[in-house]
Coordinates of C-alpha atoms in Angstrom, one line a residue:
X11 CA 8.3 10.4 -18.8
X12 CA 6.0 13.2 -17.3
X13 CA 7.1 16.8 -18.4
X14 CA 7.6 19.2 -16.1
X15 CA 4.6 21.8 -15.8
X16 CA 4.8 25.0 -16.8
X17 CA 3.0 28.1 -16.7
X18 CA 2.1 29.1 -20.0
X19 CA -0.2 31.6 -21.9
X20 CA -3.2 29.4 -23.7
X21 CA -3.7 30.5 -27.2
X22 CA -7.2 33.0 -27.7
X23 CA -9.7 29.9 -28.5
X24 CA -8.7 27.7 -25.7
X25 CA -8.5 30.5 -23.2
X26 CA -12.3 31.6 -24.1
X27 CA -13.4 28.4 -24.2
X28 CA -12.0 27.8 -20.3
X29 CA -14.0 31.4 -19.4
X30 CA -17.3 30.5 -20.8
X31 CA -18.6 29.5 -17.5
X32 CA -16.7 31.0 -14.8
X33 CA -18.8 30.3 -12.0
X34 CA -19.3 26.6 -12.2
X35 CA -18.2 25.0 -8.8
X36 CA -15.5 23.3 -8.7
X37 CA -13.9 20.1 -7.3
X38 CA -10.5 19.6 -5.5
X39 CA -7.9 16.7 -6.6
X40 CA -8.7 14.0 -3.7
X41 CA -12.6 14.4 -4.6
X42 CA -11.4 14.1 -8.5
X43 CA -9.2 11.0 -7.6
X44 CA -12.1 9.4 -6.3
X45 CA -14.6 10.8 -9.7
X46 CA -11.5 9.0 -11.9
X47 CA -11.6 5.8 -9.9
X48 CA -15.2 4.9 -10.0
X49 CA -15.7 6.6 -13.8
X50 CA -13.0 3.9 -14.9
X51 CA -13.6 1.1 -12.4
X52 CA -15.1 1.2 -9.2
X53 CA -13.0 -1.5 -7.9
X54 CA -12.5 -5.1 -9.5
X55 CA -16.8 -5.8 -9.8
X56 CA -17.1 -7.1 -13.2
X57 CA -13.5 -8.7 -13.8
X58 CA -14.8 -12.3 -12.0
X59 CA -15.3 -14.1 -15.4
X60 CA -11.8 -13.4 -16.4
X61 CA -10.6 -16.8 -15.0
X62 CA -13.4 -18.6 -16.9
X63 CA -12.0 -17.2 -20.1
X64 CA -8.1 -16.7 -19.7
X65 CA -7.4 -19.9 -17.0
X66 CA -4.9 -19.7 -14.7
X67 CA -1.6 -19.2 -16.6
X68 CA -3.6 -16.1 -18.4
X69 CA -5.1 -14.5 -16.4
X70 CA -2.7 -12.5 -14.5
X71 CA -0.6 -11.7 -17.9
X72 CA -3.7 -10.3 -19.4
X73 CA -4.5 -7.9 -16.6
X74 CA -0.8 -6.7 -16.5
X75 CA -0.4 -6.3 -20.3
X76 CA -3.4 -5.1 -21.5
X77 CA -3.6 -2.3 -19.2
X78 CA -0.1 -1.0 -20.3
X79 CA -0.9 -1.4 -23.8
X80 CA -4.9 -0.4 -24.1
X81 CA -4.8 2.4 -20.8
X82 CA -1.4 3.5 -20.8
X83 CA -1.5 5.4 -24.6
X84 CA -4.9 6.4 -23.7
X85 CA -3.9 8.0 -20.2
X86 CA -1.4 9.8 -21.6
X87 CA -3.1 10.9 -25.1
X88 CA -5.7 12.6 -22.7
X89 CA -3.1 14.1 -20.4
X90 CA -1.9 16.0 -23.4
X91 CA -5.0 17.1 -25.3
X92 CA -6.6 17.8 -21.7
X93 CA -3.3 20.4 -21.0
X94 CA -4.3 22.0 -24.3
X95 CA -7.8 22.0 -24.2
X96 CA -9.1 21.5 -20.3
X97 CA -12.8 22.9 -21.3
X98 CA -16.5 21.4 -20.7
X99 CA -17.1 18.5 -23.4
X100 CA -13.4 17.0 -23.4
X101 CA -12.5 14.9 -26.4
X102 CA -15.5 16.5 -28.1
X103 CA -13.7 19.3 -28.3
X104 CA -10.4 18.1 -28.6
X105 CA -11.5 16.4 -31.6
X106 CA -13.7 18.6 -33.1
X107 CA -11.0 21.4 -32.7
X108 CA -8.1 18.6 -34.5
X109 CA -10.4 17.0 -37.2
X110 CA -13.2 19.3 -37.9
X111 CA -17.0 19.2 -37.1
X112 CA -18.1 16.1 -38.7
X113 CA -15.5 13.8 -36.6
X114 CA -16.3 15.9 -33.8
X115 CA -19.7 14.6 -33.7
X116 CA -19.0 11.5 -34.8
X117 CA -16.6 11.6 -31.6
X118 CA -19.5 12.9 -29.2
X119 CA -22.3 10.8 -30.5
X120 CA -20.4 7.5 -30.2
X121 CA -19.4 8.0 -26.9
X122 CA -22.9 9.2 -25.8
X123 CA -24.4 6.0 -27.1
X124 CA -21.3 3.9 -25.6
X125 CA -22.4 5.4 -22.5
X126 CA -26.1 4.5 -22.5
X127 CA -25.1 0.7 -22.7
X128 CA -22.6 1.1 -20.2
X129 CA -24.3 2.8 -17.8
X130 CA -27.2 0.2 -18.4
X131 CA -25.0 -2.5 -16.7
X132 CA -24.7 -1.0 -13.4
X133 CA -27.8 -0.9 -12.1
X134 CA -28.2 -4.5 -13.1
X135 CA -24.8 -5.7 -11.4
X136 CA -26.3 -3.6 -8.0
X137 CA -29.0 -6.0 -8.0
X138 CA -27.1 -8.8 -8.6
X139 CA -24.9 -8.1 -5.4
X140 CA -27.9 -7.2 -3.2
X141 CA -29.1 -10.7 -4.1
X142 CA -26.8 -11.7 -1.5
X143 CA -28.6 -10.7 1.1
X144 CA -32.1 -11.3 -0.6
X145 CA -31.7 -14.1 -3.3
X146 CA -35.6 -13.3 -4.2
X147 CA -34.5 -10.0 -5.4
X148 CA -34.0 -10.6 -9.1
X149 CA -37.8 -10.2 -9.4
X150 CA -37.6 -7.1 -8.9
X151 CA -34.9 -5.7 -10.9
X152 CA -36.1 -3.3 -12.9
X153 CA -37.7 -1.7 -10.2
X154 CA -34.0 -1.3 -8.4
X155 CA -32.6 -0.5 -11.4
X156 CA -35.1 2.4 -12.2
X157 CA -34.6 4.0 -8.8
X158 CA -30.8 3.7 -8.8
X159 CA -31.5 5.5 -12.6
X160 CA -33.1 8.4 -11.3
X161 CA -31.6 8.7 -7.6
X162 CA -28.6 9.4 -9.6
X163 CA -30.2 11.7 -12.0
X164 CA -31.2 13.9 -8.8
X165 CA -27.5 13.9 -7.6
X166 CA -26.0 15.1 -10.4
X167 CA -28.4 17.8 -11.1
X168 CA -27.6 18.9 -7.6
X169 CA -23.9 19.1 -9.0
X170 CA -20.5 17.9 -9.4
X171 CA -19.3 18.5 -5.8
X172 CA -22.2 16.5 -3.9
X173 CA -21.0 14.4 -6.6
X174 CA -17.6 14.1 -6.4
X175 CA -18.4 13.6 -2.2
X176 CA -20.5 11.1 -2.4
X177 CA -17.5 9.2 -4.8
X178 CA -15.3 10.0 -2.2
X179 CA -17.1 8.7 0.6
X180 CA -18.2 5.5 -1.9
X181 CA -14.3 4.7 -2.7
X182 CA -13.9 4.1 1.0
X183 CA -16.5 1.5 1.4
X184 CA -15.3 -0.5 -1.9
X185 CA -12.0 -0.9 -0.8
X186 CA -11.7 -1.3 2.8
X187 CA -13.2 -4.8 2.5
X188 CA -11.0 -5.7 -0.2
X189 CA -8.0 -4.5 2.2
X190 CA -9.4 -6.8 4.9
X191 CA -10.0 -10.0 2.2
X192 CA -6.0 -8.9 1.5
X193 CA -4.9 -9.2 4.8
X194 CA -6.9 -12.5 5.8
X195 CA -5.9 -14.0 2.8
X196 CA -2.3 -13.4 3.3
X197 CA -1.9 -14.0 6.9
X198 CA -4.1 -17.2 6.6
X199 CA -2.0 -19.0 3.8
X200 CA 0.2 -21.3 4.3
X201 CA 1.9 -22.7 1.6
X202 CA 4.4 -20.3 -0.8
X203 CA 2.8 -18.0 -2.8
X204 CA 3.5 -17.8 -6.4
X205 CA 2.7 -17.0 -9.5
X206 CA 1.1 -19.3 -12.0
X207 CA 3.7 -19.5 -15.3
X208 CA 2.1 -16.7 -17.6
X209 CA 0.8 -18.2 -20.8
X210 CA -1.7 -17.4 -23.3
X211 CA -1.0 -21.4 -25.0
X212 CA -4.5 -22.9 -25.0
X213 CA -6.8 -19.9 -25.1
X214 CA -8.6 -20.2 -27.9
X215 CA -9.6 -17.0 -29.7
X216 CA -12.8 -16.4 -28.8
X217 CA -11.8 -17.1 -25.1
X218 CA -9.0 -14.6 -25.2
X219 CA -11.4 -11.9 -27.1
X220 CA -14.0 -12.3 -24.0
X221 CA -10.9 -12.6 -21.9
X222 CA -9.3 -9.1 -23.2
X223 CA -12.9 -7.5 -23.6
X224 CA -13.9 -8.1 -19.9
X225 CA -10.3 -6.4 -18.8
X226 CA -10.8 -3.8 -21.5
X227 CA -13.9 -2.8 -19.6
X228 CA -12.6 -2.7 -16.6
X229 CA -10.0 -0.2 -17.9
X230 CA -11.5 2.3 -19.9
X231 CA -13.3 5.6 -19.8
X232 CA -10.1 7.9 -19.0
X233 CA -11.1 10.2 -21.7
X234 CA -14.7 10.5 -20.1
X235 CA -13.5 12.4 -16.6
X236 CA -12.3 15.3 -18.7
X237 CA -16.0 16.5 -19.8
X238 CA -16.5 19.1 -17.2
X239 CA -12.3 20.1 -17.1
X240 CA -14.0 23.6 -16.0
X241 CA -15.3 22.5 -13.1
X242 CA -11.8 21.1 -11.6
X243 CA -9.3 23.0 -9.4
X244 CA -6.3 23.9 -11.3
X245 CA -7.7 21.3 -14.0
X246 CA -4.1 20.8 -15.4
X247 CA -2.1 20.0 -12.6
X248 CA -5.0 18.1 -10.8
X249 CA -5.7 15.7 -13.9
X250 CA -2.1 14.2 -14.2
X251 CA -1.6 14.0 -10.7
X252 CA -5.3 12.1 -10.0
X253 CA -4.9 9.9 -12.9
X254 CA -1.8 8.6 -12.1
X255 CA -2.9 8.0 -8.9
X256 CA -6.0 6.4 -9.7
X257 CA -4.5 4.0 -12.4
X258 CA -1.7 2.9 -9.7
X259 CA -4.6 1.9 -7.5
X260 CA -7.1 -0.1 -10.0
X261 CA -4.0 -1.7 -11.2
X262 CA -3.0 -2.9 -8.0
X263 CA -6.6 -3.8 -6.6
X264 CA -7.2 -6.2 -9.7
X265 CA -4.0 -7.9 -9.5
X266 CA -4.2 -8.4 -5.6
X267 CA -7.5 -9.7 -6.0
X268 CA -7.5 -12.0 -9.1
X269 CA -4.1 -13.2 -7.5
X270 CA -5.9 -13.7 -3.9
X271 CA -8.2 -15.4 -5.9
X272 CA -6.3 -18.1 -8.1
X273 CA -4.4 -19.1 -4.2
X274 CA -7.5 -19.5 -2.7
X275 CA -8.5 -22.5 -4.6
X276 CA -12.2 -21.1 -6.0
X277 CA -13.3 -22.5 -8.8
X278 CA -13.7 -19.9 -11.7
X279 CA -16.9 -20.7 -12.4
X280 CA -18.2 -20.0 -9.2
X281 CA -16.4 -17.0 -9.1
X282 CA -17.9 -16.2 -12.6
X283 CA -21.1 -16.9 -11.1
X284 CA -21.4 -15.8 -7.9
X285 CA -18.7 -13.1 -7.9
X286 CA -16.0 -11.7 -5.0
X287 CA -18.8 -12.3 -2.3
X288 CA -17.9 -15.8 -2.5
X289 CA -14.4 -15.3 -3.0
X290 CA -15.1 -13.3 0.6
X291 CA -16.7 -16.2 2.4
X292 CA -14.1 -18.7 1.7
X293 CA -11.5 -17.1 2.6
X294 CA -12.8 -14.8 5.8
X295 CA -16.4 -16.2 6.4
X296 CA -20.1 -14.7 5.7
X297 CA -19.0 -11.6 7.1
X298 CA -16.7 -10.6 5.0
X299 CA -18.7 -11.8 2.0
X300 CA -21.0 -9.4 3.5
X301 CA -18.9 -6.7 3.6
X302 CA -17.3 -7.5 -0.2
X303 CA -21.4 -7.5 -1.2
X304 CA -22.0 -3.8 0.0
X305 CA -18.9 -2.9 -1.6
X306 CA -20.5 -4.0 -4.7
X307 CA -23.5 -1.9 -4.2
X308 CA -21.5 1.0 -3.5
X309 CA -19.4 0.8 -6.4
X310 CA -22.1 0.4 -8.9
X311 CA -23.7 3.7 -7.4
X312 CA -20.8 5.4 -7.4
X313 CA -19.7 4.2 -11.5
X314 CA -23.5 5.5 -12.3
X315 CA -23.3 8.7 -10.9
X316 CA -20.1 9.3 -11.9
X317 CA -20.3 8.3 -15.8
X318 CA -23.7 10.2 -15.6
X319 CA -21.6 13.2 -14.9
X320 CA -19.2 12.6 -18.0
X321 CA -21.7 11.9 -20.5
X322 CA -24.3 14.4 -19.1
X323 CA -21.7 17.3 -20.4
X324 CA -21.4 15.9 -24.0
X325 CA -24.7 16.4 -25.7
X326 CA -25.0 20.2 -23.8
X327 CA -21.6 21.0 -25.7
X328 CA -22.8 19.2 -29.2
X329 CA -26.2 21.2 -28.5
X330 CA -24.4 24.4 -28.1
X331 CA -22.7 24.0 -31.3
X332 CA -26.2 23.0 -33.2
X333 CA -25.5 19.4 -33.8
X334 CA -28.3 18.7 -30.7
X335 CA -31.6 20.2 -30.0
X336 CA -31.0 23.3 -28.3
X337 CA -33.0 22.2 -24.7
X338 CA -29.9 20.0 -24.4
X339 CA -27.5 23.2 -23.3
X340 CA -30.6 24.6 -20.7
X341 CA -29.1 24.5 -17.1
X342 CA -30.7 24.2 -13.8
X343 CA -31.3 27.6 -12.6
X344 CA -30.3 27.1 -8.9
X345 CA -27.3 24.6 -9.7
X346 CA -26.4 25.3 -12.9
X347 CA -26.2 21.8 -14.2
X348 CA -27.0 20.2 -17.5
X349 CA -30.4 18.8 -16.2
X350 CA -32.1 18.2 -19.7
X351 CA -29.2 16.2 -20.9
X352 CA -28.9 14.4 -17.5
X353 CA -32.8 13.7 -17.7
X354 CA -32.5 12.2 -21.2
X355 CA -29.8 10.2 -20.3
X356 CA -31.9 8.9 -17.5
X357 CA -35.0 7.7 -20.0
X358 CA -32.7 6.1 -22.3
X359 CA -30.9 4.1 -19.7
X360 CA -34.3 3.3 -18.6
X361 CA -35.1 0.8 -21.2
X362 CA -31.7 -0.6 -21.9
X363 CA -31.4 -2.6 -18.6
X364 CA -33.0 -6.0 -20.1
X365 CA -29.1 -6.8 -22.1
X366 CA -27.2 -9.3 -20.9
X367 CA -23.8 -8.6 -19.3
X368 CA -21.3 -10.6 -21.9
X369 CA -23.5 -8.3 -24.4
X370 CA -23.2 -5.0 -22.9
X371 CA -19.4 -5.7 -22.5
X372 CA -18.9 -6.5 -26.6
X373 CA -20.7 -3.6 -27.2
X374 CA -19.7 -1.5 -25.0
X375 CA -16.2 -1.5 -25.6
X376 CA -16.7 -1.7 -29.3
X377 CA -18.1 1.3 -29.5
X378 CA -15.5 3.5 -27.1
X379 CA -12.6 1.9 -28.8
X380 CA -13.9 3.6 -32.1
X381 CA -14.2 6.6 -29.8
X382 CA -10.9 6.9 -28.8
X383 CA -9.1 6.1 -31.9
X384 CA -10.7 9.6 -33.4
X385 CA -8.5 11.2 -30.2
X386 CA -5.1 9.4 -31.4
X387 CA -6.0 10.4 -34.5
X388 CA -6.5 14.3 -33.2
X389 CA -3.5 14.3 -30.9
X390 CA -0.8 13.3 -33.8
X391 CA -2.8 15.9 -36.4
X392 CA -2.6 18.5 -33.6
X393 CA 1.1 17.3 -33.2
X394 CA 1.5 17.8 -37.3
X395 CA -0.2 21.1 -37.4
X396 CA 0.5 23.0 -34.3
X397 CA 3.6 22.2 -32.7
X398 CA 4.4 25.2 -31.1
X399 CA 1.1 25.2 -29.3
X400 CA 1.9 25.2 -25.6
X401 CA 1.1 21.9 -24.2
X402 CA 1.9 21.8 -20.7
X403 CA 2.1 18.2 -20.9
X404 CA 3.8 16.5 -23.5
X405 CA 4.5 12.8 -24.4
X406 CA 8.0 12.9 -24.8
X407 CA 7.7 11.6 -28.3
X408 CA 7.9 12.4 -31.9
X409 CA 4.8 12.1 -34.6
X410 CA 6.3 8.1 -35.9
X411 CA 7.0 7.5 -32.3
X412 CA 3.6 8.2 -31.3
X413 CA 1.9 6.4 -34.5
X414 CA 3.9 3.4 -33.1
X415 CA 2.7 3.2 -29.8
X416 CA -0.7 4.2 -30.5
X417 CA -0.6 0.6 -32.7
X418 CA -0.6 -1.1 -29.7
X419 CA -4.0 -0.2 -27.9
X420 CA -5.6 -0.8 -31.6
X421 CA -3.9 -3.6 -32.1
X422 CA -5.3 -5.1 -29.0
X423 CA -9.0 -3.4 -30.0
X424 CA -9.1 -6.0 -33.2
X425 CA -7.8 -8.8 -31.2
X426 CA -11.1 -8.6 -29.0
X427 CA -13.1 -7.6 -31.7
X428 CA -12.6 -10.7 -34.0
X429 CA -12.4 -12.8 -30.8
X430 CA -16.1 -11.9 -30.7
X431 CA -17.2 -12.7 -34.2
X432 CA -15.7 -16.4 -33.5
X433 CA -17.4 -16.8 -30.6
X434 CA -21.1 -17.4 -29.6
X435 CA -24.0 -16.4 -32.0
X436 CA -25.2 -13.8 -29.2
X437 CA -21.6 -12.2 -29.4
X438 CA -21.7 -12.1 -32.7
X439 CA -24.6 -10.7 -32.9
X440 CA -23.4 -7.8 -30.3
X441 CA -20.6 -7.0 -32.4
X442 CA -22.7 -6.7 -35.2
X443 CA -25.0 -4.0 -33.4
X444 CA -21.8 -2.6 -32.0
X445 CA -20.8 -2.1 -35.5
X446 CA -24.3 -0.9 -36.5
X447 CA -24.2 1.7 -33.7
X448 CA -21.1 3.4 -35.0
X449 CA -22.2 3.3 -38.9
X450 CA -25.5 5.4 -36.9
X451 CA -23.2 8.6 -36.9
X452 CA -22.7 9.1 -40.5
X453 CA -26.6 8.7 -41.2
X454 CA -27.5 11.4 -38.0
X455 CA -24.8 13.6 -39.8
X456 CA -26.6 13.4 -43.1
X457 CA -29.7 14.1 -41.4
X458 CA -28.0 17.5 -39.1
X459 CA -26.3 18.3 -42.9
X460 CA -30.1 18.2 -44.6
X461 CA -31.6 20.1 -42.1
X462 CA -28.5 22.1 -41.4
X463 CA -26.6 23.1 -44.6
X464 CA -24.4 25.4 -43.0
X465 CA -22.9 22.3 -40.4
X466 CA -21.6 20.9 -43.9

């Protein structure tokens, strides 16, 4: 289904948009792979409540479908707009460019408040995987969280190779260990291995919301690693080949693992509760939980920095188009980084780390599903308006082809999203604030039009 690429000439405002900065550093296509991977998952951290919610018969059908209907579209929506459009600021720009400037920024400032309650979960989940080596640690998390805030901070105004690097070297110690609980767990079993018979009968709805939102979570934010397209090798070429790649191995780590873990016998709420560590010592020992623990660190350093990195590029791109305060497009004289907007970021992630993680996950993905239906909406307008606009890659679909498939990932979005209003009152009460947040846009754009006639 993947178009064969071809050179082409970009049209005028695409191809001075790609030389605005031509000296950024750049990134090669392993270190990207590795950027992808931890922006959109970081391994399988996170996804340990899904048995709680989905049970045994639907658990395994929920993390094959909903990946293929909420990441797949998505994936290749971004391929195509990124093959048109591979500049600093992504779908910003994409939809800006498609829709104009007020869904532009309602496109930029969703996504960087999205990110500001997702990035507030990873520090958390660090701590609570180091409290398997020190249980006392919970006492202390905000002082763990605030360093792992502003250690990142410093590594991405340093740049998007150390960054990209350290991803690349943080990849590798999240999934050995899970290679090694593989191979224990497989050579140690016994009895057949098999399926459970996929079913969704029982679920009730607000169990199959949490249930979709938790693997929703742990599938989005393709969109997010196209923010700083300038600053990647042959950005065209490099992005289909590293996204495929890295969707073919989260997809394959989550169901390994979720299926390890349904064999193994654990009970799901001790899974829920205690996470993959304890999947580790039953089926290998303490050491292996060991190992499965530091992979948790790692991967919740690795997410951090590199969603710090996406979102950092968004509000210099909204500021150098006057929707931001200025200071927000200064860069770092030595390195040439966005360090105001990273250093925002940092403060504001700095007192959201007191949510709770069910919360975060409601709002979280509330919020970027809103996000990313402003990009379907772009790439069929785009589709309407300019089709002979050289697209290097192409969904090999027409306009109603594509409004049909792009049902599906909404279709799933309102699933979860109602799921949540018949659940707990604290769900509800995150969807509500979720909703809140993305009502926010049109009053900011009020205020930008008041102070700003010419924006209108």
């Amino acid at each position: 289904m993947i178009n064969k690429i071809t050179r082409t000439k970009s049209p005028p405002i695409f191809l001075c948009l790609c030389l605005k900065h031509p000296h950024l550093k750049k990134i090669k296509p392993v270190q990207l792979i590795a950027v992808i991977f931890f922006t959109v998952s970081g391994g399988p951290y996170g996804l340990e409540p899904l048995l709680t919610y989905a049970g045994q018969h639907g658990a395994i059908l929920l993390l094959l479908l909903t990946p293929l209907l909420w990441d797949v579209p998505a994936i290749y929506t971004v391929l195509e707009l990124n093959s048109m459009m591979p500049v600093t600021g992504g779908y910003y720009k994409w939809v800006k460019y498609a829709l104009g400037t007020r869904w532009g920024f309602y496109e930029g400032w969703w996504t960087w408040l999205y990110t500001f309650v997702d990035l507030a979960i990873y520090p958390v989940l660090f701590v609570t995987y180091a409290g398997f080596f020190f249980p006392g640690l919970e006492a202390y998390k905000i002082e763990i969280c605030l360093l792992i805030i502003w250690s990142s901070a410093l590594l991405n105004i340093l740049g998007i190779v150390p960054v990209g690097r350290v991803s690349l070297f943080l990849s590798a110690v999240v999934l050995i260990p899970f290679i090694i609980l593989f191979i224990i767990a497989f050579y140690r079993h016994t009895g057949g291995i098999a399926l459970p018979a996929p079913s969704l009968k029982g679920i009730p709805l607000p169990a199959l919301g949490m249930a979709l939102y938790t693997v929703m979570w742990n599938c989005l934010g393709w969109d997010n690693t196209t923010t700083y397209a300038e600053e990647v090798e042959k950005p065209v070429r490099s992005y289909i080949v590293s996204m495929i790649i890295a969707f073919a191995l989260v997809i394959v780590l989550y169901f390994l693992v979720i299926w390890v873990a349904q064999f193994s016998g654990i009970n799901a709420q001790t899974l829920s509760d205690d996470g993959f560590p304890a999947l580790a010592v039953l089926v290998g020992g303490h050491w292996l939980g060991t190992l499965i623990a530091i992979g948790g660190m790692a991967s919740t350093l690795g997410i951090y920095a590199a969603v710090l990195l996406s979102v950092s590029r968004v509000p210099m791109v909204m500021a150098e188009d006057n929707l931001l305060p200025e200071k927000l497009n200064k860069r770092h004289k030595k390195f040439n980084t966005p360090y105001i907007s990273i250093i925002i970021c940092s403060i504001v992630v700095s007192f959201m780390v007191l949510w709770t993680f069910a919360d975060l996950l409601i709002i979280d993905v509330t919020v970027y599903g809103a996000g990313l239906s402003l990009e379907y909406i772009a790439l069929v307008n785009l589709r309407l308006k300019e089709p002979g606009t050289p697209r290097p890659f192409k969904i090999p679909l027409g306009v109603p082809g594509l409004c049909l498939v792009l049902l599906l990932p909404v279709t799933v979005y309102f699933i979860a999203l109602s799921g949540a209003f018949a659940s707990t009152t604290g769900a509800v009460w995150a969807a509500v604030f979720a909703i809140l947040t993305l009502c926010s846009a049109e009053v900011v754009w009020q205020l930008i039009k008041w102070r700003k006639p010419e924006r209108a």
